[in-house]
Coordinates of C-alpha atoms in Angstrom, one line a residue:
Chain T
M1 CA -49.3 2.3 -52.1
K2 CA -48.7 -1.4 -51.8
T3 CA -51.7 -3.5 -51.2
I4 CA -52.2 -6.6 -49.5
Q5 CA -52.8 -8.2 -53.2
A6 CA -49.5 -7.0 -54.2
L7 CA -47.8 -9.2 -51.4
G8 CA -47.6 -12.3 -53.6
L9 CA -45.2 -14.5 -51.5
A10 CA -43.5 -16.8 -54.1
L11 CA -44.1 -20.4 -53.6
A12 CA -41.3 -21.8 -55.3
L13 CA -41.4 -25.6 -55.8
I14 CA -38.1 -27.1 -55.5
G15 CA -36.5 -30.2 -57.2
L16 CA -34.7 -32.2 -54.8
P17 CA -31.4 -33.3 -55.4
S18 CA -31.5 -36.8 -53.4
V19 CA -35.2 -37.6 -53.0
T20 CA -36.1 -40.4 -50.9
F21 CA -39.6 -41.3 -52.1
A22 CA -42.3 -41.9 -49.4
Q23 CA -42.9 -45.6 -48.8
Q24 CA -46.5 -46.3 -49.6
S25 CA -46.5 -49.4 -47.4
S26 CA -45.4 -47.7 -44.3
G27 CA -48.6 -45.6 -44.2
P28 CA -48.3 -41.8 -44.8
L29 CA -48.1 -39.5 -42.0
R30 CA -51.6 -38.2 -41.6
I31 CA -53.9 -36.5 -39.1
E32 CA -57.6 -37.1 -40.1
I33 CA -59.5 -34.1 -38.4
T34 CA -62.5 -35.5 -36.9
D35 CA -64.6 -34.4 -34.1
G36 CA -63.1 -37.0 -31.9
V37 CA -60.5 -36.2 -29.2
I38 CA -57.1 -36.6 -31.1
E39 CA -53.7 -37.1 -29.8
P40 CA -51.7 -34.4 -31.0
L41 CA -48.9 -35.4 -33.6
P42 CA -45.6 -34.8 -32.0
F43 CA -43.1 -32.7 -34.3
A44 CA -39.8 -31.5 -34.1
V45 CA -38.6 -28.1 -35.7
P46 CA -34.8 -27.7 -35.0
D47 CA -33.3 -24.2 -35.4
F48 CA -33.3 -23.5 -39.1
V49 CA -29.9 -23.3 -40.6
A50 CA -28.4 -19.7 -41.3
E51 CA -26.6 -20.2 -44.4
T52 CA -25.2 -16.7 -44.3
P53 CA -24.3 -14.6 -41.1
A54 CA -27.1 -12.1 -41.9
A55 CA -29.7 -15.0 -41.7
Q56 CA -28.5 -15.8 -37.9
E57 CA -31.2 -13.4 -36.5
F58 CA -34.0 -15.1 -38.5
A59 CA -33.4 -18.8 -38.2
Q60 CA -34.4 -19.3 -34.8
S61 CA -37.3 -16.9 -34.7
I62 CA -38.6 -18.6 -38.1
G63 CA -38.8 -22.0 -36.6
A64 CA -40.2 -20.6 -33.5
V65 CA -43.3 -19.2 -35.4
I66 CA -43.6 -22.4 -37.4
A67 CA -43.9 -24.4 -34.0
S68 CA -46.2 -21.9 -32.5
D69 CA -48.5 -22.1 -35.6
L70 CA -48.7 -25.9 -35.6
A71 CA -49.0 -26.3 -31.8
A72 CA -51.7 -23.7 -31.6
T73 CA -53.9 -25.8 -33.8
G74 CA -54.2 -28.6 -31.2
L75 CA -53.2 -31.2 -33.7
F76 CA -49.6 -31.1 -33.3
R77 CA -47.3 -31.0 -30.3
E78 CA -43.9 -29.7 -30.5
I79 CA -41.1 -31.5 -29.0
P80 CA -39.0 -29.2 -27.2
K81 CA -35.3 -28.3 -28.7
D82 CA -33.7 -29.5 -25.6
A83 CA -35.1 -32.9 -26.1
H84 CA -33.2 -33.1 -29.7
I85 CA -30.4 -35.4 -30.1
A86 CA -29.5 -34.4 -33.5
R87 CA -28.8 -30.6 -34.6
P88 CA -28.8 -30.2 -38.2
T89 CA -25.8 -28.0 -39.3
S90 CA -26.6 -28.5 -43.1
F91 CA -29.8 -28.4 -44.9
D92 CA -28.8 -31.0 -47.2
S93 CA -27.2 -33.5 -44.6
P94 CA -28.9 -36.7 -44.6
V95 CA -31.5 -37.0 -41.9
Q96 CA -30.8 -39.7 -39.2
Y97 CA -34.1 -40.9 -38.6
S98 CA -33.0 -42.8 -35.6
D99 CA -32.4 -39.7 -33.9
W100 CA -35.9 -38.6 -34.2
K101 CA -37.4 -41.8 -33.8
A102 CA -35.7 -42.0 -30.3
I103 CA -37.6 -38.8 -29.1
N104 CA -40.8 -39.8 -30.8
A105 CA -40.9 -37.1 -33.6
Q106 CA -43.4 -38.1 -36.0
A107 CA -42.7 -35.4 -38.1
L108 CA -39.4 -33.4 -38.6
I109 CA -39.3 -30.0 -40.3
K110 CA -35.9 -29.0 -41.3
G111 CA -35.0 -25.8 -42.7
A112 CA -32.4 -23.1 -43.7
V113 CA -32.3 -19.4 -44.1
S114 CA -30.1 -17.3 -46.0
A115 CA -30.2 -13.5 -46.4
G116 CA -28.2 -11.7 -49.1
A117 CA -26.7 -8.1 -49.2
D118 CA -29.5 -7.0 -50.9
G119 CA -31.9 -7.4 -47.7
K120 CA -33.7 -10.6 -49.3
L121 CA -34.3 -13.5 -47.4
V122 CA -34.7 -17.1 -48.6
V123 CA -36.2 -19.6 -46.5
K124 CA -36.4 -23.3 -47.6
F125 CA -37.9 -26.4 -45.8
R126 CA -38.1 -30.2 -46.1
V127 CA -40.9 -32.3 -44.1
F128 CA -39.7 -35.5 -43.1
D129 CA -42.1 -38.4 -42.0
V130 CA -39.9 -39.9 -39.4
F131 CA -41.3 -43.3 -38.8
A132 CA -41.7 -44.0 -42.5
D133 CA -37.9 -43.0 -43.1
A134 CA -39.0 -40.7 -45.7
Q135 CA -39.4 -37.2 -47.1
L136 CA -42.9 -36.1 -47.3
G137 CA -43.5 -34.2 -50.2
D138 CA -41.3 -31.8 -52.1
G139 CA -38.8 -29.3 -50.6
L140 CA -40.0 -25.9 -50.8
Q141 CA -38.5 -22.2 -50.7
F142 CA -39.9 -19.0 -50.2
G143 CA -38.1 -15.7 -51.1
G144 CA -38.9 -12.1 -49.7
S145 CA -37.6 -9.2 -47.8
T146 CA -36.4 -9.6 -44.3
G147 CA -39.5 -7.6 -43.1
S148 CA -41.8 -10.4 -44.2
W149 CA -40.0 -13.2 -42.4
R150 CA -43.0 -14.2 -40.3
R151 CA -45.2 -14.5 -43.5
M152 CA -42.6 -17.0 -44.7
A153 CA -42.5 -18.8 -41.5
H154 CA -46.4 -18.7 -41.7
K155 CA -46.2 -20.4 -45.4
V156 CA -43.8 -23.1 -44.2
A157 CA -46.4 -24.0 -41.4
D158 CA -49.4 -23.9 -43.7
A159 CA -47.4 -26.1 -46.2
V160 CA -46.7 -28.6 -43.3
Y161 CA -50.2 -28.5 -42.1
S162 CA -51.6 -29.0 -45.4
R163 CA -49.4 -32.1 -46.2
I164 CA -50.3 -33.8 -42.8
T165 CA -54.2 -32.8 -42.6
G166 CA -54.8 -32.7 -46.3
E167 CA -56.6 -29.4 -45.7
G168 CA -55.8 -26.1 -46.5
G169 CA -54.0 -24.1 -43.8
Y170 CA -54.6 -20.8 -42.3
F171 CA -51.6 -19.3 -40.9
D172 CA -50.7 -16.9 -43.6
S173 CA -53.6 -14.7 -43.1
R174 CA -54.6 -11.6 -41.4
V175 CA -57.5 -10.4 -39.1
V176 CA -58.9 -7.0 -39.1
F177 CA -60.7 -6.1 -35.8
V178 CA -61.4 -3.3 -33.8
S179 CA -59.0 -1.9 -31.0
E180 CA -60.8 -0.8 -27.6
S181 CA -59.6 1.6 -25.0
G182 CA -61.2 3.9 -22.3
P183 CA -63.9 3.3 -19.9
K184 CA -66.8 1.3 -21.1
N185 CA -69.2 4.4 -21.3
S186 CA -66.8 6.4 -23.6
R187 CA -65.0 3.5 -25.4
L188 CA -62.6 4.7 -28.1
K189 CA -62.7 2.4 -31.0
R190 CA -60.3 2.2 -34.1
L191 CA -59.9 -0.2 -37.1
A192 CA -56.5 -2.5 -36.7
I193 CA -55.0 -5.1 -38.7
M194 CA -52.8 -7.8 -37.3
D195 CA -51.4 -11.4 -38.2
Y196 CA -53.6 -14.0 -37.5
D197 CA -51.9 -14.8 -34.4
G198 CA -52.0 -11.2 -33.0
A199 CA -48.5 -10.0 -34.1
N200 CA -47.9 -7.0 -36.2
V201 CA -51.0 -5.1 -35.2
Q202 CA -51.2 -1.7 -37.2
F203 CA -54.0 0.8 -37.0
L204 CA -56.2 1.6 -40.0
T205 CA -58.0 4.6 -38.5
D206 CA -57.8 7.0 -35.5
N207 CA -60.2 6.8 -32.8
S208 CA -62.0 10.1 -33.3
S209 CA -65.2 8.1 -34.5
I210 CA -66.9 4.9 -33.2
V211 CA -66.0 2.3 -35.9
L212 CA -67.7 -1.2 -36.0
A213 CA -67.5 -4.7 -37.4
P214 CA -65.0 -4.6 -40.3
R215 CA -65.1 -7.3 -43.1
F216 CA -62.5 -8.2 -45.6
S217 CA -63.0 -8.3 -49.2
P218 CA -62.6 -11.8 -50.9
T219 CA -59.2 -10.5 -51.8
G220 CA -58.2 -9.0 -48.7
D221 CA -57.3 -5.8 -50.0
R222 CA -60.3 -3.9 -48.7
V223 CA -62.4 -3.5 -45.5
L224 CA -66.1 -2.5 -45.2
Y225 CA -66.9 -1.1 -42.1
T226 CA -69.3 1.1 -39.9
S227 CA -68.3 4.5 -38.8
Y228 CA -69.9 7.4 -36.7
E229 CA -67.6 9.9 -38.7
S230 CA -70.8 11.8 -39.9
G231 CA -72.4 11.5 -36.6
F232 CA -74.5 8.8 -37.7
P233 CA -74.0 5.0 -38.4
R234 CA -72.6 4.7 -42.2
I235 CA -70.7 2.1 -44.1
Y236 CA -67.2 3.0 -45.6
V237 CA -64.9 1.1 -47.7
L238 CA -61.2 1.4 -46.7
D239 CA -58.3 0.1 -48.9
V240 CA -55.8 -1.8 -46.5
G241 CA -53.0 -0.6 -48.6
T242 CA -53.5 3.1 -48.6
V243 CA -55.8 3.3 -45.9
K244 CA -57.8 5.9 -47.9
R245 CA -61.4 5.5 -47.2
R246 CA -64.8 6.7 -48.6
A247 CA -68.4 6.3 -47.6
L248 CA -70.6 4.0 -49.6
D249 CA -73.1 5.9 -51.5
V250 CA -76.4 5.1 -50.1
Q251 CA -79.6 7.1 -49.3
A252 CA -78.3 10.1 -47.3
E253 CA -81.0 10.2 -44.7
A254 CA -80.7 6.4 -43.7
M255 CA -78.5 4.9 -41.1
T256 CA -76.4 1.8 -42.6
F257 CA -74.4 -1.0 -41.0
A258 CA -73.7 -4.7 -41.0
P259 CA -72.0 -4.7 -44.2
R260 CA -70.6 -7.6 -46.1
F261 CA -68.9 -8.2 -49.3
G262 CA -70.3 -10.9 -51.8
P263 CA -67.8 -13.6 -53.1
D264 CA -67.2 -11.4 -56.2
G265 CA -65.9 -8.6 -54.1
R266 CA -68.3 -6.2 -55.8
M267 CA -71.7 -6.8 -54.4
V268 CA -72.1 -5.6 -50.8
V269 CA -75.1 -6.7 -48.8
F270 CA -75.8 -4.6 -45.5
S271 CA -78.7 -3.2 -43.2
L272 CA -80.3 0.0 -43.7
S273 CA -82.4 1.6 -41.0
Q274 CA -85.3 4.1 -42.0
G275 CA -88.3 5.2 -39.9
G276 CA -87.2 2.8 -37.2
N277 CA -87.3 -0.3 -39.4
T278 CA -84.1 -2.1 -40.5
D279 CA -83.9 -4.3 -43.7
I280 CA -81.5 -5.8 -45.9
Y281 CA -80.2 -4.2 -49.0
K282 CA -77.6 -5.1 -51.5
M283 CA -75.7 -2.9 -53.8
D284 CA -72.7 -2.6 -56.1
I285 CA -69.7 -1.4 -54.2
N286 CA -69.6 1.8 -56.4
G287 CA -73.2 2.6 -55.3
Q288 CA -75.1 1.2 -58.4
G289 CA -77.9 -0.9 -58.4
A290 CA -79.3 -0.7 -54.8
Q291 CA -81.8 -3.4 -54.2
R292 CA -84.1 -3.9 -51.3
L293 CA -84.2 -7.7 -50.3
T294 CA -86.4 -7.5 -47.3
S295 CA -89.4 -5.6 -46.5
T296 CA -91.1 -6.4 -43.4
P297 CA -91.8 -4.3 -40.2
S298 CA -89.3 -6.7 -38.4
I299 CA -85.4 -6.3 -37.8
E300 CA -83.5 -7.7 -40.7
T301 CA -79.7 -7.7 -40.3
A302 CA -76.4 -9.4 -40.1
P303 CA -76.6 -10.7 -43.7
S304 CA -73.7 -13.0 -45.0
F305 CA -73.5 -14.3 -48.4
S306 CA -73.0 -18.2 -49.2
P307 CA -69.6 -18.8 -50.8
D308 CA -71.3 -19.3 -54.4
G309 CA -73.1 -15.9 -53.8
N310 CA -76.6 -17.7 -54.4
R311 CA -77.9 -17.3 -50.9
I312 CA -77.8 -15.0 -48.0
V313 CA -78.3 -15.9 -44.3
F314 CA -79.4 -13.3 -42.0
E315 CA -80.9 -12.6 -38.6
S316 CA -84.6 -11.4 -38.1
D317 CA -86.8 -11.1 -35.4
R318 CA -90.1 -11.5 -37.5
S319 CA -91.1 -14.5 -35.6
G320 CA -90.8 -12.3 -32.2
T321 CA -87.4 -13.3 -31.3
P322 CA -84.2 -12.9 -33.4
Q323 CA -83.7 -16.2 -35.3
L324 CA -81.7 -17.1 -38.5
Y325 CA -83.1 -17.2 -42.0
V326 CA -81.9 -18.1 -45.3
M327 CA -83.1 -16.4 -48.8
S328 CA -82.1 -16.1 -52.4
A329 CA -79.4 -13.5 -52.9
N330 CA -82.2 -11.8 -54.9
G331 CA -84.4 -11.7 -51.9
G332 CA -87.8 -13.2 -51.6
E333 CA -89.1 -15.8 -49.5
A334 CA -86.8 -16.8 -46.5
T335 CA -86.5 -20.1 -44.8
R336 CA -86.0 -20.4 -41.0
I337 CA -83.3 -22.3 -40.0
S338 CA -82.7 -21.8 -36.3
F339 CA -85.2 -23.5 -34.1
G340 CA -83.6 -24.1 -30.8
K341 CA -84.5 -22.4 -27.5
G342 CA -82.9 -18.7 -27.3
R343 CA -82.0 -15.9 -29.6
Y344 CA -79.6 -16.4 -32.6
G345 CA -77.7 -13.8 -34.4
T346 CA -74.8 -12.7 -36.5
P347 CA -74.9 -15.7 -38.9
V348 CA -71.8 -16.3 -41.0
W349 CA -71.5 -18.8 -44.0
S350 CA -68.3 -20.9 -43.8
P351 CA -65.8 -20.7 -46.7
R352 CA -66.4 -24.1 -47.5
G353 CA -70.3 -23.5 -47.4
D354 CA -71.2 -26.4 -45.3
L355 CA -71.7 -24.7 -41.9
I356 CA -73.2 -21.6 -40.6
A357 CA -71.4 -20.0 -37.5
F358 CA -73.7 -17.8 -35.3
T359 CA -74.0 -16.0 -31.8
K360 CA -76.7 -17.5 -29.6
Q361 CA -78.2 -16.2 -26.5
A362 CA -79.8 -18.4 -24.1
N363 CA -80.5 -18.5 -20.0
G364 CA -78.6 -15.4 -19.7
R365 CA -75.5 -16.9 -21.5
F366 CA -74.0 -16.2 -24.9
H367 CA -72.5 -18.7 -27.1
I368 CA -70.6 -19.3 -30.4
G369 CA -72.1 -22.2 -32.4
V370 CA -72.4 -23.7 -35.8
M371 CA -75.0 -25.6 -37.8
R372 CA -75.4 -26.9 -41.2
A373 CA -76.6 -24.6 -43.8
D374 CA -79.8 -26.1 -43.5
G375 CA -80.1 -25.6 -39.8
A376 CA -79.5 -29.2 -38.8
E377 CA -76.9 -30.6 -36.3
E378 CA -76.7 -27.2 -34.1
R379 CA -73.6 -27.6 -32.0
L380 CA -72.4 -24.7 -29.5
L381 CA -68.6 -24.3 -29.1
T382 CA -68.5 -21.8 -26.6
A383 CA -70.2 -20.1 -23.5
S384 CA -69.6 -16.9 -21.5
F385 CA -71.1 -13.9 -20.3
L386 CA -70.8 -12.4 -23.8
D387 CA -69.5 -14.2 -26.9
E388 CA -70.3 -12.7 -30.1
G389 CA -69.6 -12.2 -33.9
P390 CA -68.0 -15.4 -35.3
T391 CA -65.5 -15.3 -38.1
W392 CA -63.9 -18.0 -40.4
S393 CA -60.5 -19.4 -40.7
P394 CA -59.7 -19.3 -44.4
N395 CA -59.9 -23.1 -44.2
G396 CA -63.1 -23.3 -42.3
R397 CA -61.6 -25.1 -39.5
V398 CA -61.2 -22.3 -36.9
I399 CA -63.6 -19.7 -35.6
M400 CA -62.5 -16.4 -34.1
F401 CA -64.9 -14.2 -32.1
T402 CA -65.3 -11.5 -29.4
R403 CA -65.6 -12.5 -25.7
E404 CA -66.3 -9.4 -23.4
T405 CA -66.1 -9.7 -19.5
Q406 CA -69.0 -8.6 -17.4
G407 CA -69.1 -5.3 -15.0
A408 CA -67.9 -1.8 -15.0
S409 CA -64.3 -3.1 -16.0
G410 CA -65.7 -5.4 -18.7
I411 CA -63.3 -5.5 -21.6
P412 CA -63.7 -7.4 -25.0
A413 CA -60.7 -9.8 -26.2
L414 CA -60.7 -11.8 -29.4
Y415 CA -60.6 -15.7 -29.0
S416 CA -60.4 -18.7 -31.5
V417 CA -62.0 -21.9 -31.2
D418 CA -62.0 -25.1 -33.3
I419 CA -65.4 -25.8 -35.0
S420 CA -65.0 -29.3 -32.8
G421 CA -65.3 -26.9 -29.8
R422 CA -61.7 -27.8 -28.7
N423 CA -58.7 -25.6 -28.4
L424 CA -60.3 -22.2 -27.1
R425 CA -57.6 -19.7 -27.1
R426 CA -57.2 -16.1 -26.3
V427 CA -55.5 -14.2 -29.3
P428 CA -52.9 -12.3 -27.5
I429 CA -53.2 -8.4 -28.3
D430 CA -52.5 -5.7 -26.0
G431 CA -55.8 -3.6 -24.9
G432 CA -59.3 -4.4 -25.8
A433 CA -60.3 -6.2 -29.0
S434 CA -63.6 -6.7 -30.7
D435 CA -65.2 -7.7 -34.0
P436 CA -62.6 -9.9 -35.8
A437 CA -62.8 -10.5 -39.5
W438 CA -60.3 -13.3 -40.8
S439 CA -59.0 -12.6 -44.2
P440 CA -58.6 -15.1 -47.0
L441 CA -55.3 -16.8 -47.3
L442 CA -52.7 -14.5 -48.4
K443 CA -51.4 -14.9 -51.9
Chain P
M1 CA -30.6 -20.0 -56.4
T2 CA -28.2 -22.2 -54.6
D3 CA -26.7 -25.3 -56.2
A4 CA -28.8 -27.6 -54.0
F5 CA -31.8 -26.2 -55.7
P6 CA -31.2 -26.5 -59.5
K7 CA -35.2 -25.9 -60.4
P8 CA -36.6 -23.1 -58.5
A9 CA -39.8 -22.4 -60.3
R10 CA -40.1 -18.5 -59.3
N11 CA -38.2 -16.3 -56.7
V12 CA -40.6 -13.4 -56.4
T13 CA -39.7 -10.7 -54.1
V14 CA -42.3 -10.0 -51.3
P15 CA -42.8 -6.3 -50.4
E16 CA -43.0 -5.5 -46.8
F17 CA -46.8 -4.8 -45.5
E18 CA -46.8 -1.3 -44.1
P19 CA -50.2 0.6 -44.2
K20 CA -49.9 4.1 -43.1
T21 CA -51.5 4.8 -39.8
T22 CA -54.1 7.3 -40.9
M23 CA -54.3 10.6 -39.1
E24 CA -56.6 12.0 -41.7
K25 CA -59.4 13.1 -39.6
P26 CA -61.0 16.6 -40.6
M27 CA -59.7 19.1 -38.2
K28 CA -63.4 20.3 -37.3
I29 CA -64.2 17.0 -35.7
Y30 CA -61.0 17.5 -33.3
S31 CA -62.0 21.0 -32.7
K32 CA -65.6 19.8 -31.9
A33 CA -64.2 17.4 -29.6
I34 CA -62.1 19.9 -27.8
I35 CA -64.8 22.3 -27.5
L36 CA -66.9 19.3 -26.0
V37 CA -64.1 18.4 -23.6
A38 CA -64.1 22.0 -22.4
A39 CA -67.9 22.3 -22.0
L40 CA -67.9 19.2 -19.9
A41 CA -65.6 20.6 -17.8
L42 CA -67.3 23.6 -17.0
S43 CA -70.7 21.9 -16.6
A44 CA -70.1 18.6 -14.8
C45 CA -73.6 18.2 -14.1
S46 CA -74.7 18.4 -18.0
G47 CA -72.2 16.0 -19.1
A48 CA -74.2 12.7 -18.3
N49 CA -75.1 11.7 -21.7
R50 CA -72.3 13.5 -23.9
F51 CA -69.9 11.7 -25.5
G52 CA -66.1 12.2 -25.9
P53 CA -64.5 12.0 -29.4
G54 CA -65.7 8.5 -29.9
G55 CA -69.2 9.5 -29.5
A56 CA -71.8 11.5 -31.4
G57 CA -69.3 14.3 -32.8
G58 CA -71.3 17.4 -33.6
I59 CA -73.5 17.2 -30.6
G60 CA -72.7 19.3 -27.6
G61 CA -73.6 19.4 -23.9
A62 CA -76.7 21.0 -22.7
D63 CA -76.3 24.7 -22.6
G64 CA -77.7 27.4 -20.3
S65 CA -79.0 27.9 -16.8
V66 CA -81.4 25.3 -15.5
S67 CA -83.5 28.0 -14.0
D68 CA -84.1 29.1 -17.7
P69 CA -86.9 27.4 -19.0
A70 CA -86.0 28.2 -22.5
S71 CA -82.4 26.6 -22.0
P72 CA -81.4 23.1 -23.2
A73 CA -80.2 22.6 -19.6
Y74 CA -83.8 23.1 -18.4
F75 CA -85.0 20.8 -21.1
Q76 CA -82.3 18.0 -20.1
Q77 CA -82.6 18.3 -16.1
T78 CA -86.0 19.6 -15.3
I79 CA -88.4 18.4 -18.1
G80 CA -86.1 15.2 -18.6
D81 CA -84.2 14.1 -21.8
R82 CA -84.9 10.2 -21.9
V83 CA -87.6 7.7 -21.8
L84 CA -86.7 4.0 -20.8
F85 CA -87.8 1.0 -22.5
P86 CA -88.3 -2.8 -21.1
V87 CA -86.0 -5.4 -22.4
D88 CA -86.0 -5.9 -26.3
Q89 CA -88.9 -3.4 -26.6
A90 CA -89.3 -0.2 -28.6
T91 CA -92.9 0.5 -27.3
L92 CA -93.2 3.8 -25.1
T93 CA -94.2 3.3 -21.7
A94 CA -97.3 5.3 -20.4
E95 CA -94.6 7.4 -18.5
G96 CA -92.3 7.8 -21.4
R97 CA -95.5 9.4 -23.3
D98 CA -96.1 11.6 -20.5
L99 CA -92.7 12.9 -20.7
L100 CA -92.7 13.1 -24.2
I101 CA -95.8 15.4 -24.4
L102 CA -93.7 17.6 -22.1
Q103 CA -90.7 17.4 -24.4
A104 CA -92.8 18.5 -27.3
R105 CA -94.3 21.5 -25.4
W106 CA -91.1 22.7 -24.9
L107 CA -89.9 22.1 -28.4
M108 CA -92.8 23.9 -29.6
A109 CA -92.2 26.8 -27.4
N110 CA -88.7 27.0 -28.3
G111 CA -88.6 26.8 -32.0
D112 CA -85.0 27.9 -32.5
Y113 CA -84.0 24.5 -31.1
S114 CA -83.8 21.4 -33.1
A115 CA -83.2 17.7 -31.5
I116 CA -81.4 14.6 -32.3
I117 CA -83.1 11.6 -30.5
E118 CA -80.7 8.7 -29.9
G119 CA -81.6 5.2 -29.4
H120 CA -79.7 3.0 -27.2
A121 CA -79.8 -0.5 -25.9
D122 CA -78.4 -2.4 -23.0
E123 CA -75.3 -4.8 -23.6
Q124 CA -77.5 -8.2 -23.9
G125 CA -77.6 -8.6 -27.6
T126 CA -75.3 -8.7 -30.6
R127 CA -74.0 -5.3 -31.9
A128 CA -76.1 -5.4 -35.2
Y129 CA -79.3 -6.4 -33.6
N130 CA -78.9 -3.7 -30.8
L131 CA -78.3 -1.3 -33.7
A132 CA -81.6 -2.1 -35.1
L133 CA -83.5 -2.1 -31.7
G134 CA -81.7 1.5 -30.9
A135 CA -83.0 2.8 -34.4
R136 CA -86.7 1.5 -33.3
R137 CA -86.3 3.1 -29.9
S138 CA -85.3 6.3 -31.5
N139 CA -88.2 6.3 -34.2
A140 CA -90.7 5.5 -31.3
V141 CA -89.8 8.7 -29.8
H142 CA -89.6 10.7 -33.2
E143 CA -92.9 9.5 -34.1
Y144 CA -94.5 10.7 -30.9
L145 CA -93.0 14.0 -30.8
I146 CA -94.4 14.6 -34.4
S147 CA -97.8 13.4 -33.5
Q148 CA -97.5 15.9 -30.5
G149 CA -97.1 18.7 -33.1
V150 CA -93.4 18.9 -33.4
S151 CA -92.3 19.5 -36.9
P152 CA -90.4 16.6 -38.5
A153 CA -87.8 19.1 -40.1
R154 CA -86.4 19.9 -36.6
L155 CA -85.8 16.2 -35.7
K156 CA -83.2 13.5 -36.6
T157 CA -82.7 9.9 -35.2
V158 CA -79.6 8.2 -34.6
T159 CA -78.9 4.5 -33.0
F160 CA -75.9 3.9 -31.0
G161 CA -77.0 0.4 -30.2
K162 CA -75.0 -0.9 -27.1
E163 CA -72.0 1.3 -28.0
R164 CA -72.6 4.0 -25.3
P165 CA -74.2 2.7 -22.1
I166 CA -74.6 5.4 -19.4
S167 CA -74.3 2.8 -16.6
I168 CA -71.6 0.2 -16.9
C169 CA -72.3 -2.5 -14.4
S170 CA -73.7 -5.8 -15.8
V171 CA -77.0 -6.2 -13.9
E172 CA -80.5 -5.0 -14.5
S173 CA -80.1 -1.8 -12.5
C174 CA -77.7 -0.5 -15.2
Y175 CA -79.5 -2.3 -18.0
S176 CA -82.7 -0.5 -17.2
Q177 CA -80.9 3.1 -17.6
N178 CA -79.2 1.9 -20.9
R179 CA -82.3 0.9 -22.5
R180 CA -83.2 4.5 -23.5
A181 CA -83.9 7.1 -26.3
V182 CA -82.4 10.5 -25.3
T183 CA -83.8 13.7 -27.0
V184 CA -80.7 16.1 -27.3
V185 CA -81.6 19.6 -28.2
A186 CA -79.3 22.1 -29.7
A187 CA -79.5 25.6 -31.0
G188 CA -80.1 25.7 -34.9
G189 CA -81.1 23.2 -37.6
T190 CA -80.4 19.4 -37.4
S191 CA -77.9 19.0 -40.3

């Protein structure tokens, strides 16, 4: 079976036949992502040129996905197509910058699609800095099957985002989550995977057992999760490509949950409950070398590795209420990092290593927040009846989480928010959804 | 590649992403679920804490007649199968201990039955913390039943965290019912 790892989408750097070099003097097109309020950068994506008849059905859709990716960041604003003056009919036709300046499009994304008889799709694009009268970077092209057209669109959007912000993108990525249905007191749950934007939902398990909190491996090809398949909470690892699963080989009589991979993709850190006491353990994914990292009578759970694998942030109520602590990946003394008023949980280290996202409960409300890895500069990004379980975008700029509405008809949904606290959005998914985990950027 | 692109570095084919939807659940779970549904249909008043297919597979509804003191139905409804906890607590209340003394007596008088003690939490808290809290609550009951003479070999514990509320409103009158540990008795061993 195919795995995500095998999904390498070729990123082909194209030499341009008629390059206009960016003019240094005009100042490059650039968004500096800061915490301040920014004016979204206006861009135009005319329909991609269909270079073969079979490419017709993809040309418009690809442009739409690119525009949607960029606009959803809150950093860009699309200039609608009905305002466009020019409609490119050839990929290599010269750009009339004045046409795009007239509608104040600062960035222009021009592309073409061709589909061969073999079912292969080729997408190519160029980005132009309109007010510099210049192309921004090299043209790129991606090749793949027609079924992967959305991935190719995300790849284009990632490249544009990256060129203009100077940061890595996050659009060509997936999210694994728990799909929920049925009444609150007998909720049916099953693992599902989707594109980061809610498209292409596919189920990875059936709904015969409660499943909780899936987490991707660093390569995105495996998922750790908790299932009640045996009647008791236990950790499983599932291959995303084959959907084959196996229970992690831990102590038979213990309940295990809250697993996460270490950055090497082999080490797993998790909670184990025995005799009413929950502590943090780590072990090899194959069941070797189990090691207990905490040994207090308090609750220790929700562990998350630092990106370098040297430290673990976790949640403990050793002080009387749940708070966040950091310890060595080998256990030992832990340092408390949360000191605000309230209860803290589900800490997750950002892929950049600088921030830790968490759930905070204070004054009857739940928040998603971030703080520096030493606990400084705590910042709450959201507030609602019940927000929990943050997960980081691959570039560490966006957080996705679960928001559940209150009452008997309460239902969970996935939301995303920028780490500045701006741009709160609901991820469009049919039915209930909880416990998202964002994959790394796909290869 | 096209003439316009004289130097394509690579042009690798991208396979589509198509995981199979798994339907590999062992049949025995399905058949248990069917039996459970049938049991619930026949015995509406015993279904209060029994879960559907998403719940504790393997555990059935309380059997027998309430008027039969040796029946699980009597245990569940006449003695009382659950103790409640204050917010974020796993310490037994005086009322809870009194009930567990009665549960222990029943278990010792009905040696053919084993029990699984389920710990639950209300929805105010994160998923992981509530799993740990439910484990504490089930263990508090477990320890107390053992202290009253019930053999540990007949008891198991499981936490459901906040996954299986019994009352679904989002106010304290529901939350107080959900912060519970339920002793579920069944004929035979605990395995």
